[in-house]
CSV table of C-alpha atoms in Angstrom, one decimal:
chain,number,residue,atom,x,y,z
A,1,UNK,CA,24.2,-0.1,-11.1
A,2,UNK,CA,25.1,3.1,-12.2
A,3,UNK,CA,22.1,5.9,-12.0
A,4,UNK,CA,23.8,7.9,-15.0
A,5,UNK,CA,25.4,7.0,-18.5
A,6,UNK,CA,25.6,9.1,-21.7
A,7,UNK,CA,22.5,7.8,-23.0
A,8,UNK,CA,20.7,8.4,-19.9
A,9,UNK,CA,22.0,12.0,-19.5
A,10,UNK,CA,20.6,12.9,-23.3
A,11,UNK,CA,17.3,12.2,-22.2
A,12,UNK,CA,16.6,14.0,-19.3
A,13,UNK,CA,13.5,16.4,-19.9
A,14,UNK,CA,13.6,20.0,-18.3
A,15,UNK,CA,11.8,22.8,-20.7
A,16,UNK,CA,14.8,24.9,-21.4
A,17,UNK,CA,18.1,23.8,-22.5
A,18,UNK,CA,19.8,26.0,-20.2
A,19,UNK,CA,17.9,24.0,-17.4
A,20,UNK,CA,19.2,20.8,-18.8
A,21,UNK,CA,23.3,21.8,-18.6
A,22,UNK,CA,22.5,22.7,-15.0
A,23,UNK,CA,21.2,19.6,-13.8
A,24,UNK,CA,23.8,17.4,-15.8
A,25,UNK,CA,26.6,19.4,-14.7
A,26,UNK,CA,25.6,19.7,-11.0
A,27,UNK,CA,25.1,15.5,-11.3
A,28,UNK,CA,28.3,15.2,-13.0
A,29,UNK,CA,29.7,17.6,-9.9
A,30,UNK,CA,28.6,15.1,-7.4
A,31,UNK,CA,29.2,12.0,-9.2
A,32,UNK,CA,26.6,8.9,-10.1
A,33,UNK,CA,24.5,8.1,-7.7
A,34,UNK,CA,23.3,4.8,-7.5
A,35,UNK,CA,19.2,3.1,-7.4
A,36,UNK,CA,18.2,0.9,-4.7
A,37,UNK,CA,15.5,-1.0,-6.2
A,38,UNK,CA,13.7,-3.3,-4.5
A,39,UNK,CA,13.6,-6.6,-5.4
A,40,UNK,CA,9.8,-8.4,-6.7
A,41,UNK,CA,8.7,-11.8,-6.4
A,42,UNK,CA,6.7,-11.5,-9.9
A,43,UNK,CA,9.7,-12.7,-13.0
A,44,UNK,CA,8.2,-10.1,-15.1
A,45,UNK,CA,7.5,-6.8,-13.5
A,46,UNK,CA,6.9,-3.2,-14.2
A,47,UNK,CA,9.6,-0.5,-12.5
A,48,UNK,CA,10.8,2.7,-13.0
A,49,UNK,CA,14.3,4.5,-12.4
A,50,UNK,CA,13.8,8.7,-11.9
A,51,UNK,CA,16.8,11.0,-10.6
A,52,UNK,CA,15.6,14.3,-9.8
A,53,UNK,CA,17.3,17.2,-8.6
A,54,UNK,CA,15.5,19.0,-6.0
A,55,UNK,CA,15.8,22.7,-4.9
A,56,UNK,CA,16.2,22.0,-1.3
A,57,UNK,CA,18.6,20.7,0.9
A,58,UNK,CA,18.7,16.8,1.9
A,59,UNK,CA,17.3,17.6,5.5
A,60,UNK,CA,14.2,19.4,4.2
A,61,UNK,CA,13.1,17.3,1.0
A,62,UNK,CA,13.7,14.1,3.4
A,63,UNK,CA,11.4,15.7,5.9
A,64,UNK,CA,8.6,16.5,3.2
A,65,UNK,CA,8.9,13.2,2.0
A,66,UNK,CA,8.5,11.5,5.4
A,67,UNK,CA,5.4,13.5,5.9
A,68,UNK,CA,3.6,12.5,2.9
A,69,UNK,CA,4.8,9.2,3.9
A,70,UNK,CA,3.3,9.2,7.2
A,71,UNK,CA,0.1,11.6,5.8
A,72,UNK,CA,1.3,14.3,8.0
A,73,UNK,CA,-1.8,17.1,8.0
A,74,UNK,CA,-4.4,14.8,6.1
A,75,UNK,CA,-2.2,14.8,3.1
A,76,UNK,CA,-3.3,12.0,0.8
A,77,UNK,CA,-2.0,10.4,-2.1
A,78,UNK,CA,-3.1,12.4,-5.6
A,79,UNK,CA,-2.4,9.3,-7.6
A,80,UNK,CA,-6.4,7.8,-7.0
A,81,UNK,CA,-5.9,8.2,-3.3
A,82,UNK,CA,-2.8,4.9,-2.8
A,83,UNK,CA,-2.1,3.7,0.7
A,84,UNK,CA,2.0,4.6,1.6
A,85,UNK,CA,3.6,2.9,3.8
A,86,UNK,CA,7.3,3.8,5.1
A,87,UNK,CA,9.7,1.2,6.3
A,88,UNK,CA,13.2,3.1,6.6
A,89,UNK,CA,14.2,6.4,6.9
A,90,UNK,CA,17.2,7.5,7.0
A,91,UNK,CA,19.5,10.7,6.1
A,92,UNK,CA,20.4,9.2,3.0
A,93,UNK,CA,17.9,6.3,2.1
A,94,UNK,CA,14.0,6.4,2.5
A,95,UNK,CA,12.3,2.9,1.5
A,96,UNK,CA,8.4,2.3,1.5
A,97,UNK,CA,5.5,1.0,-0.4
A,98,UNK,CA,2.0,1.9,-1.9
A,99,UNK,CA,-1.0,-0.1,-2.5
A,100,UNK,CA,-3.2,1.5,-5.4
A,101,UNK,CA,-6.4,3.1,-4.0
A,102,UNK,CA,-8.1,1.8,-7.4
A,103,UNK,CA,-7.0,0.8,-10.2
A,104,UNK,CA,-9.2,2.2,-13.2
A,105,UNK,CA,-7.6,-0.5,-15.5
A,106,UNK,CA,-8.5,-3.4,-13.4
A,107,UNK,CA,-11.4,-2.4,-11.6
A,108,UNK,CA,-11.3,-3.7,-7.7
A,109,UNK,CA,-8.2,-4.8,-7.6
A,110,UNK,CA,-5.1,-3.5,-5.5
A,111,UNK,CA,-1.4,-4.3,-6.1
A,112,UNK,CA,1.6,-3.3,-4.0
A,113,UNK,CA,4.7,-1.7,-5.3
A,114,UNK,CA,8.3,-0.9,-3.3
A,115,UNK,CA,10.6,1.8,-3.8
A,116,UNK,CA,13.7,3.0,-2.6
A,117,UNK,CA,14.8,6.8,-2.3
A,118,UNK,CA,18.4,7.7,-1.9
A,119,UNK,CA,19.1,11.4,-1.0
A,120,UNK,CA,22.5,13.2,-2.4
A,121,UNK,CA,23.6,16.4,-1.8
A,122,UNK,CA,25.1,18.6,-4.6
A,123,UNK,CA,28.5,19.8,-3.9
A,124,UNK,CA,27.3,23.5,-2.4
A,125,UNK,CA,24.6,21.0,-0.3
A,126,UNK,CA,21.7,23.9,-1.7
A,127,UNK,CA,19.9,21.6,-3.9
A,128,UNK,CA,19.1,17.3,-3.3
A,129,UNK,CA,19.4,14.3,-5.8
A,130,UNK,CA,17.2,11.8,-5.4
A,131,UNK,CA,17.6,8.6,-7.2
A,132,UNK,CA,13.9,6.9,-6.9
A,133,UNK,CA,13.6,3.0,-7.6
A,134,UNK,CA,9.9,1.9,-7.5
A,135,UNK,CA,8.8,-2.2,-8.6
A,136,UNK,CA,6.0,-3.8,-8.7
A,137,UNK,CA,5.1,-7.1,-6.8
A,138,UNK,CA,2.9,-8.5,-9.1
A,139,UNK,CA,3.1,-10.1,-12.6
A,140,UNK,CA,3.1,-7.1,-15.0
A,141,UNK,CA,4.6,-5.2,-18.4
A,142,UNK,CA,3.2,-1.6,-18.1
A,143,UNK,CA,1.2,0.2,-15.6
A,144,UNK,CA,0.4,3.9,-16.9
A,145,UNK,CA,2.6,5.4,-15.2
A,146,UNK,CA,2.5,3.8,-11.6
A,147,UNK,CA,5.6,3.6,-10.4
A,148,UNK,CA,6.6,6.5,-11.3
A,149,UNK,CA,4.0,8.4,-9.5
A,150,UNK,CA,4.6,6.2,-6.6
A,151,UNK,CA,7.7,8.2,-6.1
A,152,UNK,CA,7.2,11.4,-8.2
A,153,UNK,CA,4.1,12.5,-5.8
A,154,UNK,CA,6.3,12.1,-2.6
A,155,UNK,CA,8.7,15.3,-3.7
A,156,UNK,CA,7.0,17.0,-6.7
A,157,UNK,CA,5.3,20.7,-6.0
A,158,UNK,CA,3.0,23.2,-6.4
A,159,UNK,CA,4.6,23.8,-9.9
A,160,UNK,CA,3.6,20.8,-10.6
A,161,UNK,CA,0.1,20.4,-9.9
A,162,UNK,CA,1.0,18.8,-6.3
A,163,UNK,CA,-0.2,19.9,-2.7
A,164,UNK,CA,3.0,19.9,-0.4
A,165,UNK,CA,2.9,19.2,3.3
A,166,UNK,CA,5.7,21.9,4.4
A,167,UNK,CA,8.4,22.6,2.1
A,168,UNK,CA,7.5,23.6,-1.4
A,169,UNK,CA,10.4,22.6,-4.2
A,170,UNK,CA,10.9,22.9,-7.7
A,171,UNK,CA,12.2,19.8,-9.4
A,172,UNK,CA,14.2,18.6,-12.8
A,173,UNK,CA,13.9,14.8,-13.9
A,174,UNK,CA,15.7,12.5,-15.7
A,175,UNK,CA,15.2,8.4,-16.1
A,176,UNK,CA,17.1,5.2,-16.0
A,177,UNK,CA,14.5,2.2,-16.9
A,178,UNK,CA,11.2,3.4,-16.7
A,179,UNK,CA,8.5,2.3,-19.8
A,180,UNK,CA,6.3,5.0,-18.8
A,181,UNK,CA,6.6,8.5,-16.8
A,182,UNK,CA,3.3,10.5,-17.9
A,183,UNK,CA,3.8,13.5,-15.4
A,184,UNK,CA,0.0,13.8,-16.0
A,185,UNK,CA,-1.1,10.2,-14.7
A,186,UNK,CA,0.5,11.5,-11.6
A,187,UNK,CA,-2.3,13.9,-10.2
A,188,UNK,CA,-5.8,12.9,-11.0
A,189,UNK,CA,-9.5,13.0,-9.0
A,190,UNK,CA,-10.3,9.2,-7.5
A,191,UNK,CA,-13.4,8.3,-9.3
A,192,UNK,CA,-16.8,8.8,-6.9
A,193,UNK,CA,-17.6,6.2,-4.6
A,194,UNK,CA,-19.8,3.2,-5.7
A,195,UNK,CA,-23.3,4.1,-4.1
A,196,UNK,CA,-25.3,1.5,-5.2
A,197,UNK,CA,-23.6,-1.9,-4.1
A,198,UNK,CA,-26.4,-4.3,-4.8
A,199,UNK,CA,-24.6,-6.0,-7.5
A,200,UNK,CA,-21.2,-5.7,-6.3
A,201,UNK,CA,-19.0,-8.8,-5.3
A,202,UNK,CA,-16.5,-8.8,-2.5
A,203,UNK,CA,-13.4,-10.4,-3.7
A,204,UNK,CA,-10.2,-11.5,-2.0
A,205,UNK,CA,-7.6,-10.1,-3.9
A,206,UNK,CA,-4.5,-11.9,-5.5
A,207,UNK,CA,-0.7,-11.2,-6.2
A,208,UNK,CA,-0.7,-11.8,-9.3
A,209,UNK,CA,-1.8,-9.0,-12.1
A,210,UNK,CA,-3.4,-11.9,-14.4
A,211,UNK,CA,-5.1,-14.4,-12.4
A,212,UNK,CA,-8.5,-16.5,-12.9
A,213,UNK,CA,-11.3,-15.6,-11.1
A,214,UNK,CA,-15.5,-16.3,-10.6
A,215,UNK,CA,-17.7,-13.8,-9.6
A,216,UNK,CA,-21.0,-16.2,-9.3
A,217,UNK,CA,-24.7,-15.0,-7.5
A,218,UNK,CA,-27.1,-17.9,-6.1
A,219,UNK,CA,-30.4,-17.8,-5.0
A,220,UNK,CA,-31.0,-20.4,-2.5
A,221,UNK,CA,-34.0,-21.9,-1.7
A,222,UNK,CA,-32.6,-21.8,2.5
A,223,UNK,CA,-32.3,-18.9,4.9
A,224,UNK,CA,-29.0,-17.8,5.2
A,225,UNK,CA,-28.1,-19.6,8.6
A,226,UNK,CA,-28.8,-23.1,6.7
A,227,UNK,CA,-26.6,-22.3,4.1
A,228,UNK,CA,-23.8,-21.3,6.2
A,229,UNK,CA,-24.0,-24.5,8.2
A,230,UNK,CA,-24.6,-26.4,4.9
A,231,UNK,CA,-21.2,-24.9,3.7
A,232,UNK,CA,-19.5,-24.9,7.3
A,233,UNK,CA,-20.3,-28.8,7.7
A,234,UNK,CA,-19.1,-29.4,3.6
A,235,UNK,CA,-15.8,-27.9,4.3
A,236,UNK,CA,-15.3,-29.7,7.0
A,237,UNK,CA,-16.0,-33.1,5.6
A,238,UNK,CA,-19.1,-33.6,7.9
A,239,UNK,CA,-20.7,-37.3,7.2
A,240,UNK,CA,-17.8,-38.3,5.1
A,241,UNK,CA,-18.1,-35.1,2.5
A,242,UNK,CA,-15.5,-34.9,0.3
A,243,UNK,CA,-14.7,-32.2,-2.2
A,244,UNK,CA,-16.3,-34.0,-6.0
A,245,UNK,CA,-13.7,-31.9,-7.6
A,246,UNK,CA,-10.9,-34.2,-7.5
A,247,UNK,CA,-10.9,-34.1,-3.5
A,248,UNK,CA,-9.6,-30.2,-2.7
A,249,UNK,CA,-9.1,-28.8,0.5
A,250,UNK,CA,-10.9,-26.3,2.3
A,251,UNK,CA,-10.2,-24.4,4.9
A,252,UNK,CA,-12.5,-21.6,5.9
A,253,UNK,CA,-11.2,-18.4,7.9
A,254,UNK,CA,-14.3,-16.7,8.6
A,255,UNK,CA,-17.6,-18.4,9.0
A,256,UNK,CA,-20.8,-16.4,10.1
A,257,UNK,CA,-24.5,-16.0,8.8
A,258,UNK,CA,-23.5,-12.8,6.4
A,259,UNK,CA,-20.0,-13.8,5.7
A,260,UNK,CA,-17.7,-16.8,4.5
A,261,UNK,CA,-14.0,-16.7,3.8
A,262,UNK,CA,-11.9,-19.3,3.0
A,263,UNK,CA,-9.4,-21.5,0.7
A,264,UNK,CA,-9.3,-24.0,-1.6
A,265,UNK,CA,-6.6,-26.5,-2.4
A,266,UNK,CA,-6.5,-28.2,-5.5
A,267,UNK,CA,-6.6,-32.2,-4.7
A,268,UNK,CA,-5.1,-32.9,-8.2
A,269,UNK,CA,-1.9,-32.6,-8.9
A,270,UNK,CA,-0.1,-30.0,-9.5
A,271,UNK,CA,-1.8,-28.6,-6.4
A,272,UNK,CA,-2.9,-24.3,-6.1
A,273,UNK,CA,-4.6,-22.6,-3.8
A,274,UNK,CA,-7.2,-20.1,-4.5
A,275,UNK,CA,-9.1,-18.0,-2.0
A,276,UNK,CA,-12.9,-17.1,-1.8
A,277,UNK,CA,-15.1,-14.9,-0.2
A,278,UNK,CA,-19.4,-15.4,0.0
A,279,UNK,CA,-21.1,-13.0,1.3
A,280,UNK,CA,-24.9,-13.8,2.3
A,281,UNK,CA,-28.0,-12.1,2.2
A,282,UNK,CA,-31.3,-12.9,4.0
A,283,UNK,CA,-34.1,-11.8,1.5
A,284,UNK,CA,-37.9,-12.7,2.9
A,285,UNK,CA,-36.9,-16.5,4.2
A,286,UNK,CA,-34.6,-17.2,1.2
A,287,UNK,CA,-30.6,-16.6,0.8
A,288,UNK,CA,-28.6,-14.8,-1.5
A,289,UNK,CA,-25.1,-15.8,-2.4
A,290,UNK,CA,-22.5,-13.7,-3.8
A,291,UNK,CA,-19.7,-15.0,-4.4
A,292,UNK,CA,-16.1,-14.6,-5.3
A,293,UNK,CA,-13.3,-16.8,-6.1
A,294,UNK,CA,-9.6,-16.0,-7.5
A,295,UNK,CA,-6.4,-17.7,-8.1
A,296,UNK,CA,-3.6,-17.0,-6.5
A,297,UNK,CA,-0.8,-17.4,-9.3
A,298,UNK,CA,-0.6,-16.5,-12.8
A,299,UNK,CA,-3.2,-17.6,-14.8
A,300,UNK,CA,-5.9,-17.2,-17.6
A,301,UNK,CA,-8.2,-19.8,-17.8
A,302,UNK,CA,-8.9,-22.6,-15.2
A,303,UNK,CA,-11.3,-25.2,-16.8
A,304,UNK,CA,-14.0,-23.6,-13.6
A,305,UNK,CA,-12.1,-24.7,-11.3
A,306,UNK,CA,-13.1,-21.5,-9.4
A,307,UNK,CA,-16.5,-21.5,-10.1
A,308,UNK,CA,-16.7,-25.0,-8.6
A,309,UNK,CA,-14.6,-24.0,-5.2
A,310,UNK,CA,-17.6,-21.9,-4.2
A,311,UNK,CA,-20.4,-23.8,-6.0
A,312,UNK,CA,-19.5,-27.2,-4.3
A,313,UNK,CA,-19.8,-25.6,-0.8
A,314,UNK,CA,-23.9,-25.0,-1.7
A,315,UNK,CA,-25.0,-26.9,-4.7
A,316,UNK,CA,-27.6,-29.9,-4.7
A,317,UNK,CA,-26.2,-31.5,-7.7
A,318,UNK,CA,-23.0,-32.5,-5.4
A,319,UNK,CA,-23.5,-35.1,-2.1
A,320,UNK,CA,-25.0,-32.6,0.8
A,321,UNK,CA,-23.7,-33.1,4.2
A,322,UNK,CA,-27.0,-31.2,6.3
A,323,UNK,CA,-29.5,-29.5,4.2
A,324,UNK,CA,-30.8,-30.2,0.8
A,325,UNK,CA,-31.7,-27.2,-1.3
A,326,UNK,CA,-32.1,-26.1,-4.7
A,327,UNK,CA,-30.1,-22.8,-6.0
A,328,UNK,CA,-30.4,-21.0,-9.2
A,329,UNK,CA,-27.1,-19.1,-10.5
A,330,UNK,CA,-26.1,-16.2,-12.9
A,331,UNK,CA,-22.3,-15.0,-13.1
A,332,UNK,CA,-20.7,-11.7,-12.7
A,333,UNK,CA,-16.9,-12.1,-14.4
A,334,UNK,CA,-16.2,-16.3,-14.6
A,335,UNK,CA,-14.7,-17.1,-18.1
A,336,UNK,CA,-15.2,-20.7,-17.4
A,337,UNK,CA,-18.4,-22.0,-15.2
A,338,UNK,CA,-19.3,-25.6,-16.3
A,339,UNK,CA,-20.9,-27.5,-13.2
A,340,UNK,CA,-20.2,-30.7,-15.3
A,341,UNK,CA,-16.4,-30.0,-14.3
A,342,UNK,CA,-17.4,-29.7,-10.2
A,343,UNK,CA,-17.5,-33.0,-10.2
């Protein structure tokens, strides 16, 4: 796909118009260059398309990328502090991906995007074109800007607000498809650092931008070491238990006496899988649960089905498999938490 068509070269946005007919006429001296965009397993994704000529020569600007890449000298991401992660790099081509250090929008939840960077350089070889593709993995329709700070912050400079790592440049942009480029989203301060974590939840993330979810906190009338073997011995069908909830799967990946991680399988046709994580805390003889529970597709509303993966493994209103105990509950974020639908 072509990088540059009329349309496209109308709307690049320098300040002055005699910046403008330089960048179009040094692209137009080098010819289009083309976007390698990676591909997403989400239908319906957010992306963005920026060409930018650089003042530096292919060598250098592929070196300062790499090393903001790579977090050469402590440099970090000014986009809320995103995790890069470079898979190719090449003379011509650098690929890569970021995962979102937060996302103010969604709060606690990281998504992954992957870009591709091809390096061009102008006829005279002073100045670079990059042609930056960046998707997103997940389901999604706009994301303030994301992509294209993804890629932006790997070659923008002091001029811009940015911190470089060795080589300073200057930069014009233009855009193929790309919803939203707020140059401003690009360099912000991460928000402070959650101090007080007693009523936080420890979730285990999905793929997917809209996805169901419980966040769900039980007091347990057990210490903590019953109710992990209570839930160890449930998920493992101990005695005969079976999941009341039309016979799910669990599988559990981490089992101890402060933390529980697992999956659930839906037994009913069609069948999902949703992951959960419960942490547990001791409190004078007694146990408190916190736990969290997400789907791992697309989704909105899931008649509680992930309240009841985590409830199940712990509530006496369900056939126990070791230990009998009452439990009281209040929810964090769970749109749907009916224990009449556990079983």
């Amino acid at each position: 796909r072509s990088s540059y068509s009329f349309c496209t070269l109308l709307h690049t946005r320098p300040p002055f118009l005699s910046n403008k007919m330089s960048a179009i006429a040094t692209i137009l001296a080098v010819g289009a260059a083309s976007y390698q965009c990676p591909s997403s397993g989400a239908l319906m994704h957010a992306s963005c398309e920026v060409t930018a000529t650089v003042t530096g020569t292919c060598d250098l600007v592929g070196v300062e990328i790499a090393n903001r890449l790579t977090g050469v000298d402590g440099w970090t991401d000014p986009h809320n502090n995103g995790t890069y992660k470079m898979t190719l790099n090449t003379t011509s081509l650098i690929t890569g991906q970021r995962e979102t250090g937060t996302a103010p929008h969604t709060p606690g939840k990281h998504y992954t995007d992957k870009f591709g960077i091809t390096l061009t350089p102008t006829k005279n070889g002073t100045e670079c074109i990059l042609a930056a593709c960046s998707v997103s993995q997940s389901s999604s329709y706009l994301d303030f800007s994301t992509n294209y700070c993804d890629v932006r912050n790997l070659y923008c400079g002091k001029a811009d607000g940015c911190t470089p790592v060795s080589f300073d440049f200057n930069n014009t942009e233009s855009f193929g498809t790309c919803l939203q480029h707020d140059a401003t989203q690009c360099v912000v301060t991460p928000p402070p650092a959650v101090k007080n974590l007693k009523n936080s939840y420890k979730c285990p993330g999905s793929p997917h931008a809209f996805h169901a979810s419980c966040e769900v906190t039980a007091q347990a009338n057990a210490t903590c070491f019953q109710v992990m073997n209570e839930a160890n011995a449930r998920a493992n069908g101990t005695g005969g238990w079976v999941d009341p909830h039309h016979g799910g799967i669990y599988s559990l990946t981490t089992v101890t006496p402060t933390l529980i991680e697992g999956t659930h399988k839906t037994g009913k046709s069609p069948h999902y899988t949703d992951k959960f994580v419960i942490t547990l805390t001791d409190n004078n003889g007694k146990c408190e649960l916190k736990s969290c529970s997400e789907s791992q597709v697309t989704s909105y509303l899931d008649a509680s089905t992930n309240y009841c993966n985590v409830h199940n493994l712990y509530s006496n209103d369900v056939k126990t498999a070791l230990y009998n105990f009452a439990s009281t509950e209040s929810f964090g974020t769970c749109k749907e938490h009916k224990a009449s639908d556990c079983h």
